[in-house]
mmCIF file with all atom_site columns, C-alpha atoms in Angstrom:
data_model
loop_
_atom_site.group_PDB
_atom_site.id
_atom_site.type_symbol
_atom_site.label_atom_id
_atom_site.label_alt_id
_atom_site.label_comp_id
_atom_site.label_asym_id
_atom_site.label_entity_id
_atom_site.label_seq_id
_atom_site.pdbx_PDB_ins_code
_atom_site.Cartn_x
_atom_site.Cartn_y
_atom_site.Cartn_z
_atom_site.occupancy
_atom_site.B_iso_or_equiv
_atom_site.pdbx_formal_charge
_atom_site.auth_seq_id
_atom_site.auth_comp_id
_atom_site.auth_asym_id
_atom_site.auth_atom_id
_atom_site.pdbx_PDB_model_num
ATOM 1   C CA . MET A 1 1   ? -23.586 9.856  -23.468 1.00 64.00 ? 216 MET A CA 1
ATOM 2   C CA . THR A 1 2   ? -22.204 7.156  -25.556 1.00 64.00 ? 217 THR A CA 1
ATOM 3   C CA . GLY A 1 3   ? -21.608 4.547  -22.536 1.00 82.00 ? 218 GLY A CA 1
ATOM 4   C CA . TYR A 1 4   ? -18.087 4.976  -22.416 1.00 93.00 ? 219 TYR A CA 1
ATOM 5   C CA . GLU A 1 5   ? -17.115 8.127  -21.218 1.00 96.00 ? 220 GLU A CA 1
ATOM 6   C CA . ILE A 1 6   ? -16.722 6.590  -17.496 1.00 97.00 ? 221 ILE A CA 1
ATOM 7   C CA . PHE A 1 7   ? -13.133 4.797  -18.561 1.00 97.00 ? 222 PHE A CA 1
ATOM 8   C CA . TRP A 1 8   ? -11.690 8.073  -20.572 1.00 98.00 ? 223 TRP A CA 1
ATOM 9   C CA . PRO A 1 9   ? -10.585 9.358  -16.613 1.00 98.00 ? 224 PRO A CA 1
ATOM 10  C CA . LEU A 1 10  ? -9.528  5.637  -15.697 1.00 97.00 ? 225 LEU A CA 1
ATOM 11  C CA . LEU A 1 11  ? -7.183  5.827  -19.024 1.00 98.00 ? 226 LEU A CA 1
ATOM 12  C CA . ALA A 1 12  ? -6.133  9.317  -17.739 1.00 98.00 ? 227 ALA A CA 1
ATOM 13  C CA . HIS A 1 13  ? -4.767  7.592  -14.970 1.00 98.00 ? 228 HIS A CA 1
ATOM 14  C CA . VAL A 1 14  ? -3.430  4.755  -16.254 1.00 98.00 ? 229 VAL A CA 1
ATOM 15  C CA . ALA A 1 15  ? -1.258  7.409  -18.321 1.00 98.00 ? 230 ALA A CA 1
ATOM 16  C CA . LEU A 1 16  ? -0.273  9.023  -15.180 1.00 98.00 ? 231 LEU A CA 1
ATOM 17  C CA . VAL A 1 17  ? 1.095   5.730  -14.069 1.00 98.00 ? 232 VAL A CA 1
ATOM 18  C CA . TYR A 1 18  ? 2.965   4.880  -17.262 1.00 98.00 ? 233 TYR A CA 1
ATOM 19  C CA . GLY A 1 19  ? 4.522   8.505  -16.927 1.00 98.00 ? 234 GLY A CA 1
ATOM 20  C CA . LEU A 1 20  ? 5.554   8.140  -13.379 1.00 98.00 ? 235 LEU A CA 1
ATOM 21  C CA . TYR A 1 21  ? 7.308   4.464  -14.548 1.00 98.00 ? 236 TYR A CA 1
ATOM 22  C CA . ALA A 1 22  ? 9.115   6.635  -17.092 1.00 98.00 ? 237 ALA A CA 1
ATOM 23  C CA . LEU A 1 23  ? 9.959   9.599  -14.777 1.00 98.00 ? 238 LEU A CA 1
ATOM 24  C CA . LEU A 1 24  ? 11.488  6.802  -12.370 1.00 97.00 ? 239 LEU A CA 1
ATOM 25  C CA . GLY A 1 25  ? 13.302  4.896  -14.961 1.00 96.00 ? 240 GLY A CA 1
ATOM 26  C CA . PHE A 1 26  ? 15.091  8.315  -16.106 1.00 97.00 ? 241 PHE A CA 1
ATOM 27  C CA . ARG A 1 27  ? 15.880  9.269  -12.785 1.00 96.00 ? 242 ARG A CA 1
ATOM 28  C CA . ARG A 1 28  ? 17.557  6.156  -11.511 1.00 95.00 ? 243 ARG A CA 1
ATOM 29  C CA . ALA A 1 29  ? 19.548  5.732  -15.259 1.00 95.00 ? 244 ALA A CA 1
ATOM 30  C CA . LYS A 1 30  ? 20.551  9.353  -14.585 1.00 95.00 ? 245 LYS A CA 1
ATOM 31  C CA . MET A 1 31  ? 21.872  8.717  -11.076 1.00 93.00 ? 246 MET A CA 1
ATOM 32  C CA . VAL A 1 32  ? 23.580  5.062  -12.407 1.00 93.00 ? 247 VAL A CA 1
ATOM 33  C CA . ARG A 1 33  ? 25.283  7.451  -15.274 1.00 95.00 ? 248 ARG A CA 1
ATOM 34  C CA . ALA A 1 34  ? 26.228  9.817  -12.562 1.00 93.00 ? 249 ALA A CA 1
ATOM 35  C CA . GLY A 1 35  ? 27.717  7.219  -10.540 1.00 91.00 ? 250 GLY A CA 1
ATOM 36  C CA . THR A 1 36  ? 25.110  8.131  -7.388  1.00 89.00 ? 251 THR A CA 1
ATOM 37  C CA . ILE A 1 37  ? 24.090  4.517  -7.095  1.00 90.00 ? 252 ILE A CA 1
ATOM 38  C CA . ALA A 1 38  ? 25.612  1.406  -9.065  1.00 88.00 ? 253 ALA A CA 1
ATOM 39  C CA . LYS A 1 39  ? 22.794  -0.302 -11.146 1.00 88.00 ? 254 LYS A CA 1
ATOM 40  C CA . SER A 1 40  ? 23.209  -3.307 -9.260  1.00 86.00 ? 255 SER A CA 1
ATOM 41  C CA . ASP A 1 41  ? 22.061  -1.472 -6.254  1.00 83.00 ? 256 ASP A CA 1
ATOM 42  C CA . TYR A 1 42  ? 18.628  -1.679 -7.412  1.00 84.00 ? 257 TYR A CA 1
ATOM 43  C CA . ARG A 1 43  ? 18.258  -5.351 -7.368  1.00 83.00 ? 258 ARG A CA 1
ATOM 44  C CA . GLU A 1 44  ? 17.254  -5.170 -3.763  1.00 82.00 ? 259 GLU A CA 1
ATOM 45  C CA . ASN A 1 45  ? 16.678  -1.693 -3.553  1.00 80.00 ? 260 ASN A CA 1
ATOM 46  C CA . ARG A 1 46  ? 17.296  -1.054 0.246   1.00 81.00 ? 261 ARG A CA 1
ATOM 47  C CA . ASP A 1 47  ? 18.772  2.480  -0.306  1.00 84.00 ? 262 ASP A CA 1
ATOM 48  C CA . GLU A 1 48  ? 17.148  4.037  -3.177  1.00 88.00 ? 263 GLU A CA 1
ATOM 49  C CA . PRO A 1 49  ? 18.173  7.898  -3.522  1.00 91.00 ? 264 PRO A CA 1
ATOM 50  C CA . ALA A 1 50  ? 15.818  10.357 -2.109  1.00 91.00 ? 265 ALA A CA 1
ATOM 51  C CA . GLU A 1 51  ? 15.656  11.827 -6.131  1.00 93.00 ? 266 GLU A CA 1
ATOM 52  C CA . SER A 1 52  ? 14.084  8.285  -7.313  1.00 93.00 ? 267 SER A CA 1
ATOM 53  C CA . LEU A 1 53  ? 12.670  7.467  -4.076  1.00 93.00 ? 268 LEU A CA 1
ATOM 54  C CA . VAL A 1 54  ? 9.777   9.801  -4.152  1.00 96.00 ? 269 VAL A CA 1
ATOM 55  C CA . VAL A 1 55  ? 8.765   9.174  -7.434  1.00 97.00 ? 270 VAL A CA 1
ATOM 56  C CA . LYS A 1 56  ? 8.555   5.385  -6.414  1.00 95.00 ? 271 LYS A CA 1
ATOM 57  C CA . ASN A 1 57  ? 6.517   6.262  -3.474  1.00 96.00 ? 272 ASN A CA 1
ATOM 58  C CA . CYS A 1 58  ? 4.480   8.178  -5.809  1.00 97.00 ? 273 CYS A CA 1
ATOM 59  C CA . LEU A 1 59  ? 4.048   5.002  -7.790  1.00 97.00 ? 274 LEU A CA 1
ATOM 60  C CA . ALA A 1 60  ? 3.133   3.301  -4.827  1.00 96.00 ? 275 ALA A CA 1
ATOM 61  C CA . ASN A 1 61  ? 0.602   5.446  -4.043  1.00 96.00 ? 276 ASN A CA 1
ATOM 62  C CA . GLN A 1 62  ? -1.034  5.100  -7.427  1.00 97.00 ? 277 GLN A CA 1
ATOM 63  C CA . PHE A 1 63  ? -1.772  1.711  -6.308  1.00 96.00 ? 278 PHE A CA 1
ATOM 64  C CA . GLU A 1 64  ? -3.595  2.434  -3.513  1.00 95.00 ? 279 GLU A CA 1
ATOM 65  C CA . LEU A 1 65  ? -6.529  4.945  -3.037  1.00 96.00 ? 280 LEU A CA 1
ATOM 66  C CA . PRO A 1 66  ? -7.001  4.401  -7.187  1.00 97.00 ? 281 PRO A CA 1
ATOM 67  C CA . VAL A 1 67  ? -7.548  0.641  -6.894  1.00 97.00 ? 282 VAL A CA 1
ATOM 68  C CA . LEU A 1 68  ? -11.134 1.415  -5.418  1.00 98.00 ? 283 LEU A CA 1
ATOM 69  C CA . PHE A 1 69  ? -11.388 4.141  -8.315  1.00 98.00 ? 284 PHE A CA 1
ATOM 70  C CA . TYR A 1 70  ? -11.072 1.339  -10.673 1.00 98.00 ? 285 TYR A CA 1
ATOM 71  C CA . ALA A 1 71  ? -13.369 -0.787 -8.971  1.00 98.00 ? 286 ALA A CA 1
ATOM 72  C CA . CYS A 1 72  ? -16.284 2.130  -8.489  1.00 98.00 ? 287 CYS A CA 1
ATOM 73  C CA . CYS A 1 73  ? -15.712 2.959  -12.704 1.00 98.00 ? 288 CYS A CA 1
ATOM 74  C CA . ILE A 1 74  ? -16.633 -0.442 -13.877 1.00 97.00 ? 289 ILE A CA 1
ATOM 75  C CA . LEU A 1 75  ? -19.326 -0.627 -10.927 1.00 97.00 ? 290 LEU A CA 1
ATOM 76  C CA . LEU A 1 76  ? -20.656 2.577  -12.355 1.00 97.00 ? 291 LEU A CA 1
ATOM 77  C CA . TYR A 1 77  ? -20.502 1.388  -15.785 1.00 96.00 ? 292 TYR A CA 1
ATOM 78  C CA . VAL A 1 78  ? -22.137 -1.933 -14.871 1.00 96.00 ? 293 VAL A CA 1
ATOM 79  C CA . THR A 1 79  ? -25.368 -0.631 -12.947 1.00 96.00 ? 294 THR A CA 1
ATOM 80  C CA . GLU A 1 80  ? -25.361 2.224  -15.646 1.00 95.00 ? 295 GLU A CA 1
ATOM 81  C CA . ALA A 1 81  ? -25.022 4.786  -13.122 1.00 95.00 ? 296 ALA A CA 1
ATOM 82  C CA . ASP A 1 82  ? -22.062 6.425  -15.099 1.00 95.00 ? 297 ASP A CA 1
ATOM 83  C CA . ASN A 1 83  ? -24.012 9.770  -15.472 1.00 95.00 ? 298 ASN A CA 1
ATOM 84  C CA . LEU A 1 84  ? -22.857 13.377 -15.975 1.00 96.00 ? 299 LEU A CA 1
ATOM 85  C CA . VAL A 1 85  ? -22.504 13.188 -12.051 1.00 96.00 ? 300 VAL A CA 1
ATOM 86  C CA . ALA A 1 86  ? -20.235 10.330 -11.941 1.00 97.00 ? 301 ALA A CA 1
ATOM 87  C CA . LEU A 1 87  ? -18.064 11.531 -14.901 1.00 97.00 ? 302 LEU A CA 1
ATOM 88  C CA . GLY A 1 88  ? -17.610 14.915 -13.264 1.00 98.00 ? 303 GLY A CA 1
ATOM 89  C CA . LEU A 1 89  ? -16.495 13.320 -10.191 1.00 98.00 ? 304 LEU A CA 1
ATOM 90  C CA . ALA A 1 90  ? -14.411 10.970 -11.790 1.00 98.00 ? 305 ALA A CA 1
ATOM 91  C CA . TRP A 1 91  ? -12.706 13.566 -13.880 1.00 98.00 ? 306 TRP A CA 1
ATOM 92  C CA . ALA A 1 92  ? -12.149 15.304 -10.572 1.00 98.00 ? 307 ALA A CA 1
ATOM 93  C CA . PHE A 1 93  ? -10.482 12.438 -8.900  1.00 98.00 ? 308 PHE A CA 1
ATOM 94  C CA . VAL A 1 94  ? -7.955  11.952 -11.710 1.00 98.00 ? 309 VAL A CA 1
ATOM 95  C CA . ALA A 1 95  ? -7.002  15.930 -11.891 1.00 98.00 ? 310 ALA A CA 1
ATOM 96  C CA . LEU A 1 96  ? -6.695  15.743 -8.207  1.00 98.00 ? 311 LEU A CA 1
ATOM 97  C CA . ARG A 1 97  ? -4.263  12.440 -8.784  1.00 98.00 ? 312 ARG A CA 1
ATOM 98  C CA . TYR A 1 98  ? -2.162  14.278 -11.320 1.00 98.00 ? 313 TYR A CA 1
ATOM 99  C CA . ALA A 1 99  ? -1.799  17.512 -9.120  1.00 98.00 ? 314 ALA A CA 1
ATOM 100 C CA . HIS A 1 100 ? -0.976  15.041 -6.155  1.00 98.00 ? 315 HIS A CA 1
ATOM 101 C CA . ALA A 1 101 ? 1.930   13.377 -8.203  1.00 98.00 ? 316 ALA A CA 1
ATOM 102 C CA . ALA A 1 102 ? 2.907   16.649 -9.458  1.00 98.00 ? 317 ALA A CA 1
ATOM 103 C CA . ILE A 1 103 ? 3.423   17.891 -5.894  1.00 98.00 ? 318 ILE A CA 1
ATOM 104 C CA . HIS A 1 104 ? 4.830   14.368 -5.053  1.00 97.00 ? 319 HIS A CA 1
ATOM 105 C CA . VAL A 1 105 ? 7.579   14.556 -7.506  1.00 97.00 ? 320 VAL A CA 1
ATOM 106 C CA . THR A 1 106 ? 8.601   17.839 -7.169  1.00 97.00 ? 321 THR A CA 1
ATOM 107 C CA . SER A 1 107 ? 8.472   19.767 -3.753  1.00 96.00 ? 322 SER A CA 1
ATOM 108 C CA . ASN A 1 108 ? 6.778   16.944 -1.756  1.00 96.00 ? 323 ASN A CA 1
ATOM 109 C CA . ASP A 1 109 ? 5.449   19.642 0.105   1.00 97.00 ? 324 ASP A CA 1
ATOM 110 C CA . LEU A 1 110 ? 2.784   18.067 2.735   1.00 97.00 ? 325 LEU A CA 1
ATOM 111 C CA . ARG A 1 111 ? 0.975   21.619 2.917   1.00 98.00 ? 326 ARG A CA 1
ATOM 112 C CA . TYR A 1 112 ? -0.098  21.256 -0.540  1.00 98.00 ? 327 TYR A CA 1
ATOM 113 C CA . ARG A 1 113 ? -0.393  17.444 -1.080  1.00 97.00 ? 328 ARG A CA 1
ATOM 114 C CA . SER A 1 114 ? -2.405  16.737 1.753   1.00 98.00 ? 329 SER A CA 1
ATOM 115 C CA . PRO A 1 115 ? -5.500  18.705 1.095   1.00 98.00 ? 330 PRO A CA 1
ATOM 116 C CA . ILE A 1 116 ? -5.066  17.618 -2.464  1.00 98.00 ? 331 ILE A CA 1
ATOM 117 C CA . PHE A 1 117 ? -5.305  13.986 -1.304  1.00 98.00 ? 332 PHE A CA 1
ATOM 118 C CA . ALA A 1 118 ? -7.870  14.643 0.871   1.00 98.00 ? 333 ALA A CA 1
ATOM 119 C CA . ALA A 1 119 ? -9.890  16.552 -2.068  1.00 98.00 ? 334 ALA A CA 1
ATOM 120 C CA . GLY A 1 120 ? -9.255  13.329 -4.184  1.00 98.00 ? 335 GLY A CA 1
ATOM 121 C CA . TYR A 1 121 ? -10.288 10.968 -1.240  1.00 98.00 ? 336 TYR A CA 1
ATOM 122 C CA . LEU A 1 122 ? -13.522 12.869 -0.894  1.00 98.00 ? 337 LEU A CA 1
ATOM 123 C CA . ALA A 1 123 ? -14.121 12.870 -4.569  1.00 98.00 ? 338 ALA A CA 1
ATOM 124 C CA . LEU A 1 124 ? -13.811 9.157  -4.638  1.00 98.00 ? 339 LEU A CA 1
ATOM 125 C CA . ALA A 1 125 ? -16.035 8.835  -1.658  1.00 98.00 ? 340 ALA A CA 1
ATOM 126 C CA . ALA A 1 126 ? -18.570 10.717 -3.354  1.00 98.00 ? 341 ALA A CA 1
ATOM 127 C CA . MET A 1 127 ? -18.617 8.430  -6.308  1.00 98.00 ? 342 MET A CA 1
ATOM 128 C CA . TRP A 1 128 ? -19.170 5.612  -4.290  1.00 98.00 ? 343 TRP A CA 1
ATOM 129 C CA . VAL A 1 129 ? -22.072 7.276  -2.631  1.00 98.00 ? 344 VAL A CA 1
ATOM 130 C CA . TRP A 1 130 ? -23.449 8.160  -5.671  1.00 98.00 ? 345 TRP A CA 1
ATOM 131 C CA . LEU A 1 131 ? -23.278 4.724  -6.878  1.00 98.00 ? 346 LEU A CA 1
ATOM 132 C CA . ALA A 1 132 ? -24.989 3.465  -3.507  1.00 98.00 ? 347 ALA A CA 1
ATOM 133 C CA . ILE A 1 133 ? -27.773 6.096  -3.978  1.00 97.00 ? 348 ILE A CA 1
ATOM 134 C CA . TRP A 1 134 ? -28.324 5.034  -8.011  1.00 96.00 ? 349 TRP A CA 1
ATOM 135 C CA . MET A 1 135 ? -28.761 1.135  -6.708  1.00 96.00 ? 350 MET A CA 1
ATOM 136 C CA . ALA A 1 136 ? -30.732 2.058  -3.753  1.00 97.00 ? 351 ALA A CA 1
ATOM 137 C CA . MET A 1 137 ? -32.848 4.071  -6.443  1.00 94.00 ? 352 MET A CA 1
ATOM 138 C CA . GLY A 1 138 ? -33.110 1.293  -8.816  1.00 81.00 ? 353 GLY A CA 1
#
């Protein structure tokens, strides 16, 4: 490994966040053009229409559990525990975040969204466990 591989999944998640911001802007602009909501209504944003609210909520979700992902990736790099195990778990977490977001902004079906969230939660937990084991063994 060259030493920077652990940051590619992190950058992939950043791309997801930017994509969600773009989708939110697109959906909001579409509703303003359709006359569903006035542009000024977004100033305090109390009555967000459902079409953009799901994207807004999905975007907010990208700053909850993923904050621990960013911290873990940096710590894995600093402690040199960013090997194939850590990298595989990091990519699994990000892939699951993409799947979770796709469901969140489309059907928002909890039958699918919840288990995918749980799987990502476990992948991230495994990253932290891996880091702890690495530090304890080092």
